[in-house]
């Protein structure tokens, strides 16, 4: 068991690293952050920093010698780096689950081999031209790069065989071509799992995206108990099958005919779980600290229905600070900013949480805030918040 006073290392200094470092600090731990970017958000509140690439052996050695345990916030840390660190100390999550989650081919193969339903898919190598009869059943489809895609990047809508070849003939790949599902809802689950197999499951979140980026999450998702029960059962079984220690998230699709699919997994805390900081007994980052240290997990219990809106770089006109008064003037809302310097469209700069008496009250308020924030931003196609409507769930 690693106790307060110890130093915890984290690979990656983005907002997830920042929020981890804040939780660690509050629990009495010191932190050391490794990231190639000296301006990375977590650098501002870490006790020590190492500015280096994730595969810099000398830097990894320095990290390992400076802390009692290492975790990761950056999904694409080379698995070899985690193995290198694991040979020298505690690393959670371990290299194998991270390697599976960071590669869509391994991820989808793992899921289907373990009996978890995913959207139908095939693997396509760059330059490869699969037979039409394997492609046609997947149309219309979505082509996704196997590695390094995020926030909808590295994805192409595929309507025809020609669409497919126009990408796979020119880019190296490899890719996954998956069938485009007729989505009713997008849902996610954050799971904390200790080294002893103890788990803490958060409530299911319903997620709304704009141009591939998470825009709004609503918690607890307004779905029948049997659907949330199934989501929790599947999530726990996945974490167990991965022999996972740490915090992870599973994204799900519910289609119009009520079928549930696993979309993807993240071997780290998740954007849709940021509400846990303001609305749960213990946050996903508190659990990351605890599972890393071998401490008992805390309660994931939700204290209030809530919703969370993302603040994207689109809101930062000409790099000036946006007017946050729609959030600050609402007493039920809490604002979190990540302290990033260069706001780019689509870049996650912060988020807000609204705690409400009811889910409806909270999402209505979040939507009103998003509408006011985004009303002068022409960059978003809709120019407004995502409508959160009461949708009947097919059974
Ligand atoms: P990312 O790593 O960018 O989050 P995802 O695989 O989660 O990649 O895809 C991003 C978004 O694209 C999803 O949240 C969903 O809205 C949409 N999407 C992805 N795959 C499918 C699919 N098979 N059918 C329908 N929509 C999809
Ligand atoms: Mg996703």
mmCIF file with all atom_site columns, N, CA and C in Angstrom, residues 247-280:
data_model
loop_
_atom_site.group_PDB
_atom_site.id
_atom_site.type_symbol
_atom_site.label_atom_id
_atom_site.label_alt_id
_atom_site.label_comp_id
_atom_site.label_asym_id
_atom_site.label_entity_id
_atom_site.label_seq_id
_atom_site.pdbx_PDB_ins_code
_atom_site.Cartn_x
_atom_site.Cartn_y
_atom_site.Cartn_z
_atom_site.occupancy
_atom_site.B_iso_or_equiv
_atom_site.pdbx_formal_charge
_atom_site.auth_seq_id
_atom_site.auth_comp_id
_atom_site.auth_asym_id
_atom_site.auth_atom_id
_atom_site.pdbx_PDB_model_num
ATOM 1   N N  . UNK A 1 247 ? -8.527  3.136  -13.414 1.00 0.00 ? 247 UNK A N  1
ATOM 2   C CA . UNK A 1 247 ? -9.822  3.663  -13.848 1.00 0.00 ? 247 UNK A CA 1
ATOM 3   C C  . UNK A 1 247 ? -9.896  3.553  -15.364 1.00 0.00 ? 247 UNK A C  1
ATOM 4   N N  . UNK A 1 248 ? -11.020 3.043  -15.844 1.00 0.00 ? 248 UNK A N  1
ATOM 5   C CA . UNK A 1 248 ? -11.215 2.950  -17.291 1.00 0.00 ? 248 UNK A CA 1
ATOM 6   C C  . UNK A 1 248 ? -12.652 3.331  -17.625 1.00 0.00 ? 248 UNK A C  1
ATOM 7   N N  . UNK A 1 249 ? -12.895 3.551  -18.909 1.00 0.00 ? 249 UNK A N  1
ATOM 8   C CA . UNK A 1 249 ? -14.251 3.862  -19.341 1.00 0.00 ? 249 UNK A CA 1
ATOM 9   C C  . UNK A 1 249 ? -14.601 2.988  -20.528 1.00 0.00 ? 249 UNK A C  1
ATOM 10  N N  . UNK A 1 250 ? -15.890 2.670  -20.636 1.00 0.00 ? 250 UNK A N  1
ATOM 11  C CA . UNK A 1 250 ? -16.392 1.933  -21.791 1.00 0.00 ? 250 UNK A CA 1
ATOM 12  C C  . UNK A 1 250 ? -17.483 2.784  -22.440 1.00 0.00 ? 250 UNK A C  1
ATOM 13  N N  . UNK A 1 251 ? -17.386 2.957  -23.754 1.00 0.00 ? 251 UNK A N  1
ATOM 14  C CA . UNK A 1 251 ? -18.417 3.684  -24.505 1.00 0.00 ? 251 UNK A CA 1
ATOM 15  C C  . UNK A 1 251 ? -19.335 2.672  -25.177 1.00 0.00 ? 251 UNK A C  1
ATOM 16  N N  . UNK A 1 252 ? -20.636 2.973  -25.141 1.00 0.00 ? 252 UNK A N  1
ATOM 17  C CA . UNK A 1 252 ? -21.639 2.066  -25.711 1.00 0.00 ? 252 UNK A CA 1
ATOM 18  C C  . UNK A 1 252 ? -22.514 2.805  -26.716 1.00 0.00 ? 252 UNK A C  1
ATOM 19  N N  . UNK A 1 253 ? -23.065 2.028  -27.632 1.00 0.00 ? 253 UNK A N  1
ATOM 20  C CA . UNK A 1 253 ? -24.126 2.521  -28.516 1.00 0.00 ? 253 UNK A CA 1
ATOM 21  C C  . UNK A 1 253 ? -25.388 1.731  -28.221 1.00 0.00 ? 253 UNK A C  1
ATOM 22  N N  . UNK A 1 254 ? -26.522 2.436  -28.193 1.00 0.00 ? 254 UNK A N  1
ATOM 23  C CA . UNK A 1 254 ? -27.817 1.775  -28.164 1.00 0.00 ? 254 UNK A CA 1
ATOM 24  C C  . UNK A 1 254 ? -28.485 2.128  -29.483 1.00 0.00 ? 254 UNK A C  1
ATOM 25  N N  . UNK A 1 255 ? -28.842 1.109  -30.277 1.00 0.00 ? 255 UNK A N  1
ATOM 26  C CA . UNK A 1 255 ? -29.426 1.450  -31.580 1.00 0.00 ? 255 UNK A CA 1
ATOM 27  C C  . UNK A 1 255 ? -30.943 1.562  -31.488 1.00 0.00 ? 255 UNK A C  1
ATOM 28  N N  . UNK A 1 256 ? -31.548 1.936  -32.601 1.00 0.00 ? 256 UNK A N  1
ATOM 29  C CA . UNK A 1 256 ? -32.980 2.252  -32.603 1.00 0.00 ? 256 UNK A CA 1
ATOM 30  C C  . UNK A 1 256 ? -33.843 1.033  -32.279 1.00 0.00 ? 256 UNK A C  1
ATOM 31  N N  . UNK A 1 257 ? -33.262 -0.181 -32.476 1.00 0.00 ? 257 UNK A N  1
ATOM 32  C CA . UNK A 1 257 ? -34.077 -1.337 -32.122 1.00 0.00 ? 257 UNK A CA 1
ATOM 33  C C  . UNK A 1 257 ? -33.709 -1.884 -30.747 1.00 0.00 ? 257 UNK A C  1
ATOM 34  N N  . UNK A 1 258 ? -32.983 -1.074 -29.960 1.00 0.00 ? 258 UNK A N  1
ATOM 35  C CA . UNK A 1 258 ? -32.744 -1.446 -28.575 1.00 0.00 ? 258 UNK A CA 1
ATOM 36  C C  . UNK A 1 258 ? -31.554 -2.367 -28.360 1.00 0.00 ? 258 UNK A C  1
ATOM 37  N N  . UNK A 1 259 ? -30.756 -2.573 -29.425 1.00 0.00 ? 259 UNK A N  1
ATOM 38  C CA . UNK A 1 259 ? -29.577 -3.426 -29.260 1.00 0.00 ? 259 UNK A CA 1
ATOM 39  C C  . UNK A 1 259 ? -28.416 -2.610 -28.707 1.00 0.00 ? 259 UNK A C  1
ATOM 40  N N  . UNK A 1 260 ? -27.671 -3.248 -27.799 1.00 0.00 ? 260 UNK A N  1
ATOM 41  C CA . UNK A 1 260 ? -26.557 -2.574 -27.145 1.00 0.00 ? 260 UNK A CA 1
ATOM 42  C C  . UNK A 1 260 ? -25.241 -3.063 -27.745 1.00 0.00 ? 260 UNK A C  1
ATOM 43  N N  . UNK A 1 261 ? -24.336 -2.119 -28.063 1.00 0.00 ? 261 UNK A N  1
ATOM 44  C CA . UNK A 1 261 ? -23.030 -2.451 -28.635 1.00 0.00 ? 261 UNK A CA 1
ATOM 45  C C  . UNK A 1 261 ? -21.951 -1.772 -27.803 1.00 0.00 ? 261 UNK A C  1
ATOM 46  N N  . UNK A 1 262 ? -20.797 -2.423 -27.677 1.00 0.00 ? 262 UNK A N  1
ATOM 47  C CA . UNK A 1 262 ? -19.651 -1.744 -27.079 1.00 0.00 ? 262 UNK A CA 1
ATOM 48  C C  . UNK A 1 262 ? -18.963 -0.992 -28.212 1.00 0.00 ? 262 UNK A C  1
ATOM 49  N N  . UNK A 1 263 ? -18.755 0.326  -28.039 1.00 0.00 ? 263 UNK A N  1
ATOM 50  C CA . UNK A 1 263 ? -18.049 1.093  -29.058 1.00 0.00 ? 263 UNK A CA 1
ATOM 51  C C  . UNK A 1 263 ? -16.550 1.024  -28.834 1.00 0.00 ? 263 UNK A C  1
ATOM 52  N N  . UNK A 1 264 ? -16.081 1.590  -27.747 1.00 0.00 ? 264 UNK A N  1
ATOM 53  C CA . UNK A 1 264 ? -14.645 1.553  -27.475 1.00 0.00 ? 264 UNK A CA 1
ATOM 54  C C  . UNK A 1 264 ? -14.381 1.663  -25.994 1.00 0.00 ? 264 UNK A C  1
ATOM 55  N N  . UNK A 1 265 ? -13.091 1.475  -25.643 1.00 0.00 ? 265 UNK A N  1
ATOM 56  C CA . UNK A 1 265 ? -12.689 1.535  -24.240 1.00 0.00 ? 265 UNK A CA 1
ATOM 57  C C  . UNK A 1 265 ? -11.582 2.560  -24.110 1.00 0.00 ? 265 UNK A C  1
ATOM 58  N N  . UNK A 1 266 ? -11.496 3.173  -22.946 1.00 0.00 ? 266 UNK A N  1
ATOM 59  C CA . UNK A 1 266 ? -10.410 4.121  -22.688 1.00 0.00 ? 266 UNK A CA 1
ATOM 60  C C  . UNK A 1 266 ? -9.696  3.672  -21.415 1.00 0.00 ? 266 UNK A C  1
ATOM 61  N N  . UNK A 1 267 ? -8.371  3.471  -21.484 1.00 0.00 ? 267 UNK A N  1
ATOM 62  C CA . UNK A 1 267 ? -7.645  2.965  -20.301 1.00 0.00 ? 267 UNK A CA 1
ATOM 63  C C  . UNK A 1 267 ? -7.231  4.102  -19.375 1.00 0.00 ? 267 UNK A C  1
ATOM 64  N N  . UNK A 1 268 ? -8.195  4.890  -18.964 1.00 0.00 ? 268 UNK A N  1
ATOM 65  C CA . UNK A 1 268 ? -7.934  6.123  -18.191 1.00 0.00 ? 268 UNK A CA 1
ATOM 66  C C  . UNK A 1 268 ? -9.286  6.731  -17.814 1.00 0.00 ? 268 UNK A C  1
ATOM 67  N N  . UNK A 1 269 ? -9.271  7.739  -16.919 1.00 0.00 ? 269 UNK A N  1
ATOM 68  C CA . UNK A 1 269 ? -10.511 8.472  -16.684 1.00 0.00 ? 269 UNK A CA 1
ATOM 69  C C  . UNK A 1 269 ? -11.022 9.061  -18.002 1.00 0.00 ? 269 UNK A C  1
ATOM 70  N N  . UNK A 1 270 ? -12.308 9.427  -18.014 1.00 0.00 ? 270 UNK A N  1
ATOM 71  C CA . UNK A 1 270 ? -12.952 9.778  -19.282 1.00 0.00 ? 270 UNK A CA 1
ATOM 72  C C  . UNK A 1 270 ? -13.620 11.139 -19.164 1.00 0.00 ? 270 UNK A C  1
ATOM 73  N N  . UNK A 1 271 ? -13.656 11.855 -20.277 1.00 0.00 ? 271 UNK A N  1
ATOM 74  C CA . UNK A 1 271 ? -14.302 13.173 -20.319 1.00 0.00 ? 271 UNK A CA 1
ATOM 75  C C  . UNK A 1 271 ? -15.743 13.100 -19.789 1.00 0.00 ? 271 UNK A C  1
ATOM 76  N N  . UNK A 1 272 ? -16.459 12.043 -20.132 1.00 0.00 ? 272 UNK A N  1
ATOM 77  C CA . UNK A 1 272 ? -17.857 11.936 -19.693 1.00 0.00 ? 272 UNK A CA 1
ATOM 78  C C  . UNK A 1 272 ? -17.951 11.642 -18.203 1.00 0.00 ? 272 UNK A C  1
ATOM 79  N N  . UNK A 1 273 ? -16.808 11.446 -17.542 1.00 0.00 ? 273 UNK A N  1
ATOM 80  C CA . UNK A 1 273 ? -16.791 11.182 -16.100 1.00 0.00 ? 273 UNK A CA 1
ATOM 81  C C  . UNK A 1 273 ? -16.332 12.384 -15.286 1.00 0.00 ? 273 UNK A C  1
ATOM 82  N N  . UNK A 1 274 ? -16.172 13.533 -15.933 1.00 0.00 ? 274 UNK A N  1
ATOM 83  C CA . UNK A 1 274 ? -15.711 14.711 -15.183 1.00 0.00 ? 274 UNK A CA 1
ATOM 84  C C  . UNK A 1 274 ? -16.738 15.169 -14.151 1.00 0.00 ? 274 UNK A C  1
ATOM 85  N N  . UNK A 1 275 ? -18.010 14.845 -14.395 1.00 0.00 ? 275 UNK A N  1
ATOM 86  C CA . UNK A 1 275 ? -19.058 15.228 -13.447 1.00 0.00 ? 275 UNK A CA 1
ATOM 87  C C  . UNK A 1 275 ? -18.811 14.616 -12.071 1.00 0.00 ? 275 UNK A C  1
ATOM 88  N N  . UNK A 1 276 ? -18.060 13.509 -12.029 1.00 0.00 ? 276 UNK A N  1
ATOM 89  C CA . UNK A 1 276 ? -17.839 12.819 -10.749 1.00 0.00 ? 276 UNK A CA 1
ATOM 90  C C  . UNK A 1 276 ? -17.093 13.701 -9.752  1.00 0.00 ? 276 UNK A C  1
ATOM 91  N N  . UNK A 1 277 ? -16.370 14.705 -10.257 1.00 0.00 ? 277 UNK A N  1
ATOM 92  C CA . UNK A 1 277 ? -15.638 15.621 -9.363  1.00 0.00 ? 277 UNK A CA 1
ATOM 93  C C  . UNK A 1 277 ? -16.630 16.426 -8.521  1.00 0.00 ? 277 UNK A C  1
ATOM 94  N N  . UNK A 1 278 ? -17.686 16.885 -9.155  1.00 0.00 ? 278 UNK A N  1
ATOM 95  C CA . UNK A 1 278 ? -18.628 17.767 -8.464  1.00 0.00 ? 278 UNK A CA 1
ATOM 96  C C  . UNK A 1 278 ? -19.832 17.039 -7.900  1.00 0.00 ? 278 UNK A C  1
ATOM 97  N N  . UNK A 1 279 ? -20.146 15.855 -8.424  1.00 0.00 ? 279 UNK A N  1
ATOM 98  C CA . UNK A 1 279 ? -21.451 15.263 -8.102  1.00 0.00 ? 279 UNK A CA 1
ATOM 99  C C  . UNK A 1 279 ? -21.388 13.880 -7.459  1.00 0.00 ? 279 UNK A C  1
ATOM 100 N N  . UNK A 1 280 ? -20.196 13.367 -7.162  1.00 0.00 ? 280 UNK A N  1
ATOM 101 C CA . UNK A 1 280 ? -20.117 12.031 -6.541  1.00 0.00 ? 280 UNK A CA 1
ATOM 102 C C  . UNK A 1 280 ? -19.335 12.084 -5.231  1.00 0.00 ? 280 UNK A C  1
#
